[in-house]
mmCIF file of C-alpha atoms in Angstrom:
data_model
loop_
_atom_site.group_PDB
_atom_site.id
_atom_site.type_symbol
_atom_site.label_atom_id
_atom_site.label_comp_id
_atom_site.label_asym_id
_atom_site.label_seq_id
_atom_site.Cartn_x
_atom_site.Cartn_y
_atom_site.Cartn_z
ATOM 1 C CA UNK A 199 -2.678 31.299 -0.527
ATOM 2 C CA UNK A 200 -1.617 29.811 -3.838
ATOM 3 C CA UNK A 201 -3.267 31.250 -6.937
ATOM 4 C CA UNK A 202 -5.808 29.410 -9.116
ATOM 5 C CA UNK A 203 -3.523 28.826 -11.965
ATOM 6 C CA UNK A 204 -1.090 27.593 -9.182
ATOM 7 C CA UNK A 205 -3.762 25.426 -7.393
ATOM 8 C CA UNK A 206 -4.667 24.084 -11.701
ATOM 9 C CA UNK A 207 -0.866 23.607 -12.222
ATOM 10 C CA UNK A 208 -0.497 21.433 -9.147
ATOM 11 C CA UNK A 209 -3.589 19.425 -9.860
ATOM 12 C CA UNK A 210 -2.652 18.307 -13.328
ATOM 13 C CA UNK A 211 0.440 17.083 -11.723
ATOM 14 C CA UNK A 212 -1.359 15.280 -9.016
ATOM 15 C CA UNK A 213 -3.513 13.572 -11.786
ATOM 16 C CA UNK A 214 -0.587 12.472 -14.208
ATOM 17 C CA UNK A 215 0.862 10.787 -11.043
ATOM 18 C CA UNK A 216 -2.304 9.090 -10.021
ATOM 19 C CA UNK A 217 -2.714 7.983 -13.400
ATOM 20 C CA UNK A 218 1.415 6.888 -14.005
ATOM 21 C CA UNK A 219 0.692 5.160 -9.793
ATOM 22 C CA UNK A 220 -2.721 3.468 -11.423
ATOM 23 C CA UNK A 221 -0.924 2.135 -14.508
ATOM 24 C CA UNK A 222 1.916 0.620 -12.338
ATOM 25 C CA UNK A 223 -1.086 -0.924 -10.298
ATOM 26 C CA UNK A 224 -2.015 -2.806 -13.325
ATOM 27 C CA UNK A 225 0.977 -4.468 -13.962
ATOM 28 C CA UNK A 226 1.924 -7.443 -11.521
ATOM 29 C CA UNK A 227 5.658 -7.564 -10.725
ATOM 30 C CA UNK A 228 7.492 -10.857 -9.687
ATOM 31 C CA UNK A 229 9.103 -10.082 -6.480
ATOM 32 C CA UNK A 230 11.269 -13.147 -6.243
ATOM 33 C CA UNK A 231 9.299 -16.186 -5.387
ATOM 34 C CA UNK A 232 8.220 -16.544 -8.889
ATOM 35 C CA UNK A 233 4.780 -15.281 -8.725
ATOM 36 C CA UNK A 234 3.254 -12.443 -10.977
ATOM 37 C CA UNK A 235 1.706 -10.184 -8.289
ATOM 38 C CA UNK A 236 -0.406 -7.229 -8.258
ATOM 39 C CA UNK A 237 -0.124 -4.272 -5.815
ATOM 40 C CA UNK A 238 -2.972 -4.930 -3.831
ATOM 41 C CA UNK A 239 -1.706 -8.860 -3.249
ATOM 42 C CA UNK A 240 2.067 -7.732 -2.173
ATOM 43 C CA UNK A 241 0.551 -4.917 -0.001
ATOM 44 C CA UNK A 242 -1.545 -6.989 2.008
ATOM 45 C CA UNK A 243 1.354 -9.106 2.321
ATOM 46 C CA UNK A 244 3.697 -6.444 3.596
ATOM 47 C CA UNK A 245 1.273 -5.802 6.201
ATOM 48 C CA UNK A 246 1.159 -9.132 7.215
ATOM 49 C CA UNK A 247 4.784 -10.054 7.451
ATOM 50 C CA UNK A 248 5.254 -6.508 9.442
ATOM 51 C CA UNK A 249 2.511 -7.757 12.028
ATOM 52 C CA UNK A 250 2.699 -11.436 11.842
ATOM 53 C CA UNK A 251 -0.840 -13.540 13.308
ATOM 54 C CA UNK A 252 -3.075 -10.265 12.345
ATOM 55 C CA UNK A 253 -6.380 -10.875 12.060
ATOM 56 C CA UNK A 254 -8.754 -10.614 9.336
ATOM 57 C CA UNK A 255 -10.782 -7.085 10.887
ATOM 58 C CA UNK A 256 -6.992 -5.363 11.993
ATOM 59 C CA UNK A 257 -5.821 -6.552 8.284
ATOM 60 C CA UNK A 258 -8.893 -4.921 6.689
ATOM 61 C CA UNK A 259 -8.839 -1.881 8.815
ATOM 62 C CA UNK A 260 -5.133 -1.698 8.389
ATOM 63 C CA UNK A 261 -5.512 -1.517 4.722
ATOM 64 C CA UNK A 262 -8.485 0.766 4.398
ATOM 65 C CA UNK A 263 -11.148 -2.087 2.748
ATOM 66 C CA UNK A 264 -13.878 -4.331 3.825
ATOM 67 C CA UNK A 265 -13.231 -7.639 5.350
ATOM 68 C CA UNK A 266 -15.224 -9.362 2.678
ATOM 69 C CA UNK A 267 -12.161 -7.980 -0.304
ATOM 70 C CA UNK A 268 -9.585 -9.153 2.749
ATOM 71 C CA UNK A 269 -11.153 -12.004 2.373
ATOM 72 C CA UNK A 270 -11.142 -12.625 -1.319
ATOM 73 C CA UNK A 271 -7.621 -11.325 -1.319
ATOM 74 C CA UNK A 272 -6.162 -14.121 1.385
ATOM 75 C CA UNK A 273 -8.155 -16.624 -0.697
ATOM 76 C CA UNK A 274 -6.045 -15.979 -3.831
ATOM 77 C CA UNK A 275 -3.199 -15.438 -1.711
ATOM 78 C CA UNK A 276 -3.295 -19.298 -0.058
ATOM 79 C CA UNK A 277 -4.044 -20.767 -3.578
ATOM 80 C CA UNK A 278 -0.197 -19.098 -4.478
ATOM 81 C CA UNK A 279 0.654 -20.666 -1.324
ATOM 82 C CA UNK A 280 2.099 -17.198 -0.286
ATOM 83 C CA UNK A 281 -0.217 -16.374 3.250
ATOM 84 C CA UNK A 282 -1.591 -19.427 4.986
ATOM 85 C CA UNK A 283 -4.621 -18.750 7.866
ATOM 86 C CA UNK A 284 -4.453 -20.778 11.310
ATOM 87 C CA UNK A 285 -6.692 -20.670 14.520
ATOM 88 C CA UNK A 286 -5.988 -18.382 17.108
ATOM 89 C CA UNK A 287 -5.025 -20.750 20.012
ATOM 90 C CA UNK A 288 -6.684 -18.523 22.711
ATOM 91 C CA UNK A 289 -10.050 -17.377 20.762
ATOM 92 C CA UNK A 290 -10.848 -20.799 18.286
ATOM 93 C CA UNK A 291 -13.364 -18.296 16.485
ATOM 94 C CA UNK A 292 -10.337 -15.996 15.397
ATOM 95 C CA UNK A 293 -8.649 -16.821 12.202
ATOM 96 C CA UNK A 294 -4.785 -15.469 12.584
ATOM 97 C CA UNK A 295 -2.595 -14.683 8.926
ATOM 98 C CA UNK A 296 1.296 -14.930 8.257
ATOM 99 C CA UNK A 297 3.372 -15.308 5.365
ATOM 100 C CA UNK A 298 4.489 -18.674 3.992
ATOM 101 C CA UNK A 299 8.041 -19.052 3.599
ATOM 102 C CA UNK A 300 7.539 -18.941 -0.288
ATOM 103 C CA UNK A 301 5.608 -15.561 1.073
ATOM 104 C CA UNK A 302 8.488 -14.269 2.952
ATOM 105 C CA UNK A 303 11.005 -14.412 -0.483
ATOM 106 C CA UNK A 304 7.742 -11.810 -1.990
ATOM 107 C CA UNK A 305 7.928 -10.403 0.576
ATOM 108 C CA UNK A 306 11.881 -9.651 1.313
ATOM 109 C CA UNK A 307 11.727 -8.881 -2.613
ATOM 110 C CA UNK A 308 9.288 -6.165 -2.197
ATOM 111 C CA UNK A 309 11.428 -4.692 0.883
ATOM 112 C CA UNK A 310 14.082 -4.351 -1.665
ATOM 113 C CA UNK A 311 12.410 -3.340 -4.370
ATOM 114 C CA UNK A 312 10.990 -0.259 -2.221
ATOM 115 C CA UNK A 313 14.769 0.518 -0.925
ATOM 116 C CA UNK A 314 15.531 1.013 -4.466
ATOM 117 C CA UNK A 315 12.913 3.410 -4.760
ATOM 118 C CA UNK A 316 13.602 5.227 -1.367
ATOM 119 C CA UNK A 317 17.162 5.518 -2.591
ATOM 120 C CA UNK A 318 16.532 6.982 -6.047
ATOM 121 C CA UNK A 319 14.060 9.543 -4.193
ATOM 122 C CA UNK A 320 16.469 10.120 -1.729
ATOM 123 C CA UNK A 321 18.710 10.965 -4.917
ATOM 124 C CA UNK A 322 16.420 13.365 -6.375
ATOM 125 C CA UNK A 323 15.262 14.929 -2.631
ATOM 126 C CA UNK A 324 18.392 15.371 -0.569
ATOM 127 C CA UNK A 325 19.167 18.621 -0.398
ATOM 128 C CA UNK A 326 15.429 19.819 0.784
ATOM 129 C CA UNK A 327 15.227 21.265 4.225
ATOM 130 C CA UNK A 328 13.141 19.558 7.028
ATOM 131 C CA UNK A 329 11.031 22.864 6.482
ATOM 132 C CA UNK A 330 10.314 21.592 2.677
ATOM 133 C CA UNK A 331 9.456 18.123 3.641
ATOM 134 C CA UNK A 332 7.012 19.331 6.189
ATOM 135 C CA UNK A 333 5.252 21.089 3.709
ATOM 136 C CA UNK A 334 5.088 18.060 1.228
ATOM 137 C CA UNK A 335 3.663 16.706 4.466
ATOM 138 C CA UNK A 336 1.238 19.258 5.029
ATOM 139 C CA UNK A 337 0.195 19.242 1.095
ATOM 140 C CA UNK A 338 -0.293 15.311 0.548
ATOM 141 C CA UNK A 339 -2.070 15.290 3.981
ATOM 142 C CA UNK A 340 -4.476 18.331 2.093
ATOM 143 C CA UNK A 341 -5.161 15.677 -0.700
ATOM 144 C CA UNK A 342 -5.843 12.721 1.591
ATOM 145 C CA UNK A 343 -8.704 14.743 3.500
ATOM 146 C CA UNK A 344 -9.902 16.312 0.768
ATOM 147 C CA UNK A 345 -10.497 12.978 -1.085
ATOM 148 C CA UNK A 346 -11.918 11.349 1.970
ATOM 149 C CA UNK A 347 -14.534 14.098 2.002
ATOM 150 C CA UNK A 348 -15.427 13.539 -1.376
ATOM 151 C CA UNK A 349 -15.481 9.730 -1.177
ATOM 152 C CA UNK A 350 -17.948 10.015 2.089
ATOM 153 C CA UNK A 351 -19.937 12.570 0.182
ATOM 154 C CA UNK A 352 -21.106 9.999 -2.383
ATOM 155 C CA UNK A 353 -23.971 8.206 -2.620
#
């Protein structure tokens, strides 16, 4: 078991990065189609143009947020003309998503935009064993429960 001062060391990382990830956040990136876009937006995208005709609830679930901010989102989304809704031709109640084409040029621009970032990782994490990315594993998947504990433990 890792030491305190370890365990302190390790969290101030984790909380520079969260705060250098929140920053980036912040700042909406144009991923091609012209369009200034914030994380959120191109995320939901990227989920939609993996599973093309998702629905609003899988979308929401998918993402980890309520269907009223899925909502909201593919609202702003249509009004860039980058996601465009259409009936489900077997259940007329069930609103289906996909990208527009101007969606799919974000959205091609974000897949290369994150193989950019894969490859300078890859760069800087090569030589680690499979052992040593297990762990990393093991570690972020330590942080992910603990912070869903917390976030159900509040009021």
């Amino acid at each position: 078991m890792a030491d305190t001062p370890d365990i302190l060391q390790l969290s101030s990382t984790w909380i520079r990065i969260l705060n250098k990830m929140d920053a980036m956040e912040k700042c909406p990136r144009d991923f091609g189609s012209g369009d200034l876009l914030h994380c959120s937006e191109i995320h939901t995208m990227m989920v939609i143009g993996k599973r093309p005709d998702i629905n609003i609830t899988d979308l929401a679930a998918s993402l980890g947020i309520t269907k009223s901010a899925i909502s909201q989102m593919i609202s702003r989304l249509e009004g860039k003309n980058l996601v465009e809704k259409c009936r489900n031709p077997d259940n007329d109640k069930e609103i289906l998503l996909r990208l527009t084409p101007h969606g799919t040029i974000a959205y091609l621009g974000h897949e290369q935009y994150h193989a950019k970032i894969y490859a300078r990782m890859q760069e800087k994490l090569g030589d680690m064993t499979p052992g040593q990315f297990r762990f990393i594993a093991t570690f972020l998947g330590a942080i992910e429960e603990t912070a869903d504990e917390f976030t159900q433990e509040q009021p």
